Amino acid sequence: MSLDDLNRQQKRMLKRQGALDEQGAPTKAPRQSAPTQRVGPVQYLREVREEMRKVAWPTRPEVVRYSIIVTVTVLVFTAFVGGIDLLMQYVTDWFYL
């Protein structure tokens, strides 16, 4: 994105932030982020294990409850779509035969 692509409000905001001088020229180059350090596989797995311990896992009753809700919802929508399909089959059979 060049400065020509910015509207007046965006240029004013950049001037207030100090990124543009009074003539509208950039005052400083954008900061580059520091390169990230790579870690080995063992350190990676340690960090994964630490993060997994922080996760709030659902209890067994919650998993059972949510599984029942999902199963019932899928069955209801399957019956609904199947009913519409059957209705459309009857309509098209009546219309074309």
GROMACS .gro file of N, CA and C in nm, residues 7-95:
model
  267
    7ASN      N    1  -0.656   0.775   0.232
    7ASN     CA    2  -0.742   0.893   0.225
    7ASN      C    3  -0.692   0.997   0.325
    8ARG      N    4  -0.756   1.112   0.327
    8ARG     CA    5  -0.712   1.224   0.410
    8ARG      C    6  -0.712   1.188   0.559
    9GLN      N    7  -0.816   1.118   0.602
    9GLN     CA    8  -0.826   1.082   0.744
    9GLN      C    9  -0.713   0.988   0.785
   10GLN      N   10  -0.681   0.893   0.700
   10GLN     CA   11  -0.573   0.800   0.731
   10GLN      C   12  -0.438   0.872   0.737
   11LYS      N   13  -0.417   0.967   0.645
   11LYS     CA   14  -0.292   1.043   0.647
   11LYS      C   15  -0.281   1.128   0.773
   12ARG      N   16  -0.392   1.190   0.816
   12ARG     CA   17  -0.390   1.268   0.941
   12ARG      C   18  -0.355   1.180   1.059
   13MET      N   19  -0.412   1.061   1.063
   13MET     CA   20  -0.385   0.970   1.173
   13MET      C   21  -0.237   0.932   1.174
   14LEU      N   22  -0.181   0.904   1.057
   14LEU     CA   23  -0.039   0.869   1.050
   14LEU      C   24   0.049   0.986   1.092
   15LYS      N   25   0.008   1.109   1.061
   15LYS     CA   26   0.085   1.226   1.105
   15LYS      C   27   0.081   1.238   1.257
   16ARG      N   28  -0.037   1.217   1.317
   16ARG     CA   29  -0.048   1.223   1.463
   16ARG      C   30   0.036   1.116   1.530
   17GLN      N   31   0.047   1.000   1.467
   17GLN     CA   32   0.126   0.891   1.524
   17GLN      C   33   0.275   0.912   1.500
   18GLY      N   34   0.310   1.007   1.415
   18GLY     CA   35   0.451   1.034   1.390
   18GLY      C   36   0.510   0.953   1.277
   19ALA      N   37   0.427   0.884   1.201
   19ALA     CA   38   0.478   0.804   1.091
   19ALA      C   39   0.499   0.887   0.965
   20LEU      N   40   0.433   1.005   0.957
   20LEU     CA   41   0.448   1.094   0.843
   20LEU      C   42   0.491   1.231   0.892
   21ASP      N   43   0.575   1.301   0.812
   21ASP     CA   44   0.610   1.439   0.848
   21ASP      C   45   0.504   1.533   0.791
   22GLU      N   46   0.526   1.664   0.803
   22GLU     CA   47   0.427   1.762   0.760
   22GLU      C   48   0.401   1.759   0.609
   23GLN      N   49   0.501   1.718   0.532
   23GLN     CA   50   0.484   1.711   0.387
   23GLN      C   51   0.419   1.579   0.344
   24GLY      N   52   0.401   1.487   0.435
   24GLY     CA   53   0.338   1.359   0.404
   24GLY      C   54   0.435   1.249   0.368
   25ALA      N   55   0.564   1.273   0.390
   25ALA     CA   56   0.664   1.170   0.361
   25ALA      C   57   0.684   1.083   0.485
   26PRO      N   58   0.714   0.957   0.466
   26PRO     CA   59   0.737   0.870   0.582
   26PRO      C   60   0.858   0.918   0.662
   27THR      N   61   0.846   0.915   0.795
   27THR     CA   62   0.954   0.962   0.881
   27THR      C   63   1.048   0.850   0.923
   28LYS      N   64   0.998   0.731   0.933
   28LYS     CA   65   1.084   0.621   0.977
   28LYS      C   66   1.038   0.492   0.909
   29ALA      N   67   1.131   0.402   0.896
   29ALA     CA   68   1.099   0.274   0.835
   29ALA      C   69   1.019   0.190   0.934
   30PRO      N   70   0.929   0.107   0.886
   30PRO     CA   71   0.854   0.021   0.978
   30PRO      C   72   0.947  -0.075   1.050
   31ARG      N   73   0.914  -0.101   1.175
   31ARG     CA   74   0.997  -0.192   1.255
   31ARG      C   75   0.984  -0.334   1.204
   32GLN      N   76   1.095  -0.402   1.205
   32GLN     CA   77   1.093  -0.543   1.170
   32GLN      C   78   1.096  -0.622   1.299
   33SER      N   79   1.015  -0.727   1.303
   33SER     CA   80   1.012  -0.808   1.424
   33SER      C   81   1.140  -0.890   1.436
   34ALA      N   82   1.174  -0.921   1.558
   34ALA     CA   83   1.295  -1.000   1.583
   34ALA      C   84   1.273  -1.141   1.531
   35PRO      N   85   1.376  -1.201   1.474
   35PRO     CA   86   1.360  -1.338   1.425
   35PRO      C   87   1.329  -1.432   1.542
   36THR      N   88   1.240  -1.525   1.517
   36THR     CA   89   1.202  -1.618   1.623
   36THR      C   90   1.305  -1.729   1.633
   37GLN      N   91   1.326  -1.774   1.755
   37GLN     CA   92   1.419  -1.883   1.780
   37GLN      C   93   1.350  -2.015   1.754
   38ARG      N   94   1.416  -2.101   1.682
   38ARG     CA   95   1.362  -2.235   1.659
   38ARG      C   96   1.400  -2.323   1.778
   39VAL      N   97   1.311  -2.414   1.811
   39VAL     CA   98   1.339  -2.507   1.920
   39VAL      C   99   1.339  -2.648   1.864
   40GLY      N  100   1.405  -2.737   1.936
   40GLY     CA  101   1.412  -2.875   1.893
   40GLY      C  102   1.283  -2.950   1.922
   41PRO      N  103   1.272  -3.072   1.872
   41PRO     CA  104   1.150  -3.150   1.890
   41PRO      C  105   1.119  -3.181   2.037
   42VAL      N  106   1.221  -3.206   2.118
   42VAL     CA  107   1.197  -3.237   2.259
   42VAL      C  108   1.140  -3.115   2.331
   43GLN      N  109   1.200  -2.998   2.308
   43GLN     CA  110   1.150  -2.875   2.370
   43GLN      C  111   1.009  -2.844   2.321
   44TYR      N  112   0.984  -2.867   2.194
   44TYR     CA  113   0.851  -2.844   2.138
   44TYR      C  114   0.747  -2.931   2.209
   45LEU      N  115   0.778  -3.059   2.226
   45LEU     CA  116   0.684  -3.149   2.293
   45LEU      C  117   0.663  -3.110   2.439
   46ARG      N  118   0.768  -3.061   2.506
   46ARG     CA  119   0.751  -3.012   2.644
   46ARG      C  120   0.653  -2.895   2.647
   47GLU      N  121   0.672  -2.802   2.555
   47GLU     CA  122   0.583  -2.685   2.551
   47GLU      C  123   0.440  -2.725   2.518
   48VAL      N  124   0.424  -2.821   2.428
   48VAL     CA  125   0.290  -2.870   2.395
   48VAL      C  126   0.225  -2.930   2.519
   49ARG      N  127   0.300  -3.010   2.593
   49ARG     CA  128   0.246  -3.073   2.714
   49ARG      C  129   0.206  -2.967   2.817
   50GLU      N  130   0.289  -2.864   2.832
   50GLU     CA  131   0.256  -2.756   2.926
   50GLU      C  132   0.128  -2.684   2.885
   51GLU      N  133   0.115  -2.656   2.757
   51GLU     CA  134  -0.005  -2.586   2.709
   51GLU      C  135  -0.129  -2.674   2.723
   52MET      N  136  -0.114  -2.804   2.699
   52MET     CA  137  -0.229  -2.895   2.710
   52MET      C  138  -0.276  -2.906   2.856
   53ARG      N  139  -0.187  -2.887   2.950
   53ARG     CA  140  -0.227  -2.889   3.091
   53ARG      C  141  -0.311  -2.767   3.126
   54LYS      N  142  -0.294  -2.658   3.051
   54LYS     CA  143  -0.369  -2.536   3.078
   54LYS      C  144  -0.512  -2.540   3.021
   55VAL      N  145  -0.539  -2.636   2.934
   55VAL     CA  146  -0.669  -2.644   2.868
   55VAL      C  147  -0.776  -2.684   2.969
   56ALA      N  148  -0.891  -2.619   2.961
   56ALA     CA  149  -1.004  -2.655   3.047
   56ALA      C  150  -1.083  -2.765   2.977
   57TRP      N  151  -1.051  -2.890   3.011
   57TRP     CA  152  -1.114  -3.003   2.946
   57TRP      C  153  -1.255  -3.024   3.000
   58PRO      N  154  -1.350  -3.065   2.916
   58PRO     CA  155  -1.487  -3.089   2.965
   58PRO      C  156  -1.492  -3.215   3.051
   59THR      N  157  -1.587  -3.215   3.143
   59THR     CA  158  -1.606  -3.333   3.228
   59THR      C  159  -1.682  -3.439   3.149
   60ARG      N  160  -1.684  -3.560   3.202
   60ARG     CA  161  -1.753  -3.669   3.132
   60ARG      C  162  -1.902  -3.639   3.114
   61PRO      N  163  -1.973  -3.589   3.216
   61PRO     CA  164  -2.115  -3.558   3.194
   61PRO      C  165  -2.136  -3.451   3.085
   62GLU      N  166  -2.045  -3.355   3.076
   62GLU     CA  167  -2.058  -3.253   2.971
   62GLU      C  168  -2.041  -3.316   2.833
   63VAL      N  169  -1.943  -3.406   2.820
   63VAL     CA  170  -1.920  -3.472   2.691
   63VAL      C  171  -2.042  -3.555   2.653
   64VAL      N  172  -2.098  -3.628   2.749
   64VAL     CA  173  -2.217  -3.709   2.721
   64VAL      C  174  -2.333  -3.620   2.679
   65ARG      N  175  -2.355  -3.512   2.753
   65ARG     CA  176  -2.466  -3.420   2.723
   65ARG      C  177  -2.450  -3.359   2.584
   66TYR      N  178  -2.332  -3.311   2.553
   66TYR     CA  179  -2.309  -3.249   2.422
   66TYR      C  180  -2.321  -3.352   2.309
   67SER      N  181  -2.277  -3.474   2.334
   67SER     CA  182  -2.288  -3.579   2.232
   67SER      C  183  -2.433  -3.611   2.203
   68ILE      N  184  -2.515  -3.616   2.308
   68ILE     CA  185  -2.658  -3.642   2.289
   68ILE      C  186  -2.723  -3.528   2.211
   69ILE      N  187  -2.690  -3.405   2.247
   69ILE     CA  188  -2.746  -3.289   2.178
   69ILE      C  189  -2.709  -3.292   2.030
   70VAL      N  190  -2.584  -3.320   1.999
   70VAL     CA  191  -2.540  -3.324   1.860
   70VAL      C  192  -2.610  -3.437   1.784
   71THR      N  193  -2.621  -3.554   1.845
   71THR     CA  194  -2.685  -3.668   1.780
   71THR      C  195  -2.832  -3.638   1.751
   72VAL      N  196  -2.903  -3.583   1.848
   72VAL     CA  197  -3.045  -3.550   1.828
   72VAL      C  198  -3.060  -3.445   1.719
   73THR      N  199  -2.975  -3.344   1.721
   73THR     CA  200  -2.982  -3.238   1.620
   73THR      C  201  -2.957  -3.295   1.481
   74VAL      N  202  -2.859  -3.382   1.467
   74VAL     CA  203  -2.831  -3.443   1.336
   74VAL      C  204  -2.949  -3.527   1.291
   75LEU      N  205  -3.010  -3.603   1.381
   75LEU     CA  206  -3.125  -3.685   1.344
   75LEU      C  207  -3.244  -3.599   1.301
   76VAL      N  208  -3.269  -3.489   1.372
   76VAL     CA  209  -3.380  -3.401   1.337
   76VAL      C  210  -3.358  -3.339   1.199
   77PHE      N  211  -3.240  -3.288   1.175
   77PHE     CA  212  -3.213  -3.226   1.045
   77PHE      C  213  -3.212  -3.329   0.933
   78THR      N  214  -3.165  -3.450   0.960
   78THR     CA  215  -3.168  -3.556   0.859
   78THR      C  216  -3.312  -3.591   0.824
   79ALA      N  217  -3.399  -3.603   0.925
   79ALA     CA  218  -3.540  -3.631   0.900
   79ALA      C  219  -3.604  -3.516   0.822
   80PHE      N  220  -3.570  -3.393   0.856
   80PHE     CA  221  -3.626  -3.277   0.787
   80PHE      C  222  -3.586  -3.276   0.640
   81VAL      N  223  -3.458  -3.294   0.613
   81VAL     CA  224  -3.410  -3.294   0.474
   81VAL      C  225  -3.467  -3.415   0.399
   82GLY      N  226  -3.475  -3.530   0.465
   82GLY     CA  227  -3.534  -3.648   0.402
   82GLY      C  228  -3.681  -3.626   0.370
   83GLY      N  229  -3.754  -3.559   0.460
   83GLY     CA  230  -3.895  -3.528   0.435
   83GLY      C  231  -3.912  -3.434   0.317
   84ILE      N  232  -3.828  -3.333   0.310
   84ILE     CA  233  -3.835  -3.240   0.196
   84ILE      C  234  -3.801  -3.314   0.066
   85ASP      N  235  -3.702  -3.402   0.071
   85ASP     CA  236  -3.665  -3.480  -0.047
   85ASP      C  237  -3.781  -3.569  -0.092
   86LEU      N  238  -3.848  -3.634   0.002
   86LEU     CA  239  -3.962  -3.720  -0.031
   86LEU      C  240  -4.076  -3.637  -0.088
   87LEU      N  241  -4.103  -3.522  -0.029
   87LEU     CA  242  -4.207  -3.434  -0.080
   87LEU      C  243  -4.176  -3.388  -0.222
   88MET      N  244  -4.053  -3.350  -0.247
   88MET     CA  245  -4.015  -3.306  -0.381
   88MET      C  246  -4.022  -3.421  -0.481
   89GLN      N  247  -3.994  -3.543  -0.435
   89GLN     CA  248  -4.006  -3.659  -0.523
   89GLN      C  249  -4.151  -3.678  -0.565
   90TYR      N  250  -4.244  -3.667  -0.469
   90TYR     CA  251  -4.387  -3.680  -0.502
   90TYR      C  252  -4.432  -3.570  -0.596
   91VAL      N  253  -4.386  -3.449  -0.573
   91VAL     CA  254  -4.425  -3.336  -0.658
   91VAL      C  255  -4.372  -3.356  -0.800
   92THR      N  256  -4.246  -3.394  -0.813
   92THR     CA  257  -4.191  -3.412  -0.948
   92THR      C  258  -4.252  -3.533  -1.017
   93ASP      N  259  -4.282  -3.641  -0.943
   93ASP     CA  260  -4.349  -3.757  -1.004
   93ASP      C  261  -4.488  -3.718  -1.054
   94TRP      N  262  -4.561  -3.641  -0.976
   94TRP     CA  263  -4.695  -3.597  -1.016
   94TRP      C  264  -4.687  -3.502  -1.135
   95PHE      N  265  -4.586  -3.415  -1.135
   95PHE     CA  266  -4.574  -3.314  -1.239
   95PHE      C  267  -4.532  -3.375  -1.372
   0.00000   0.00000   0.00000
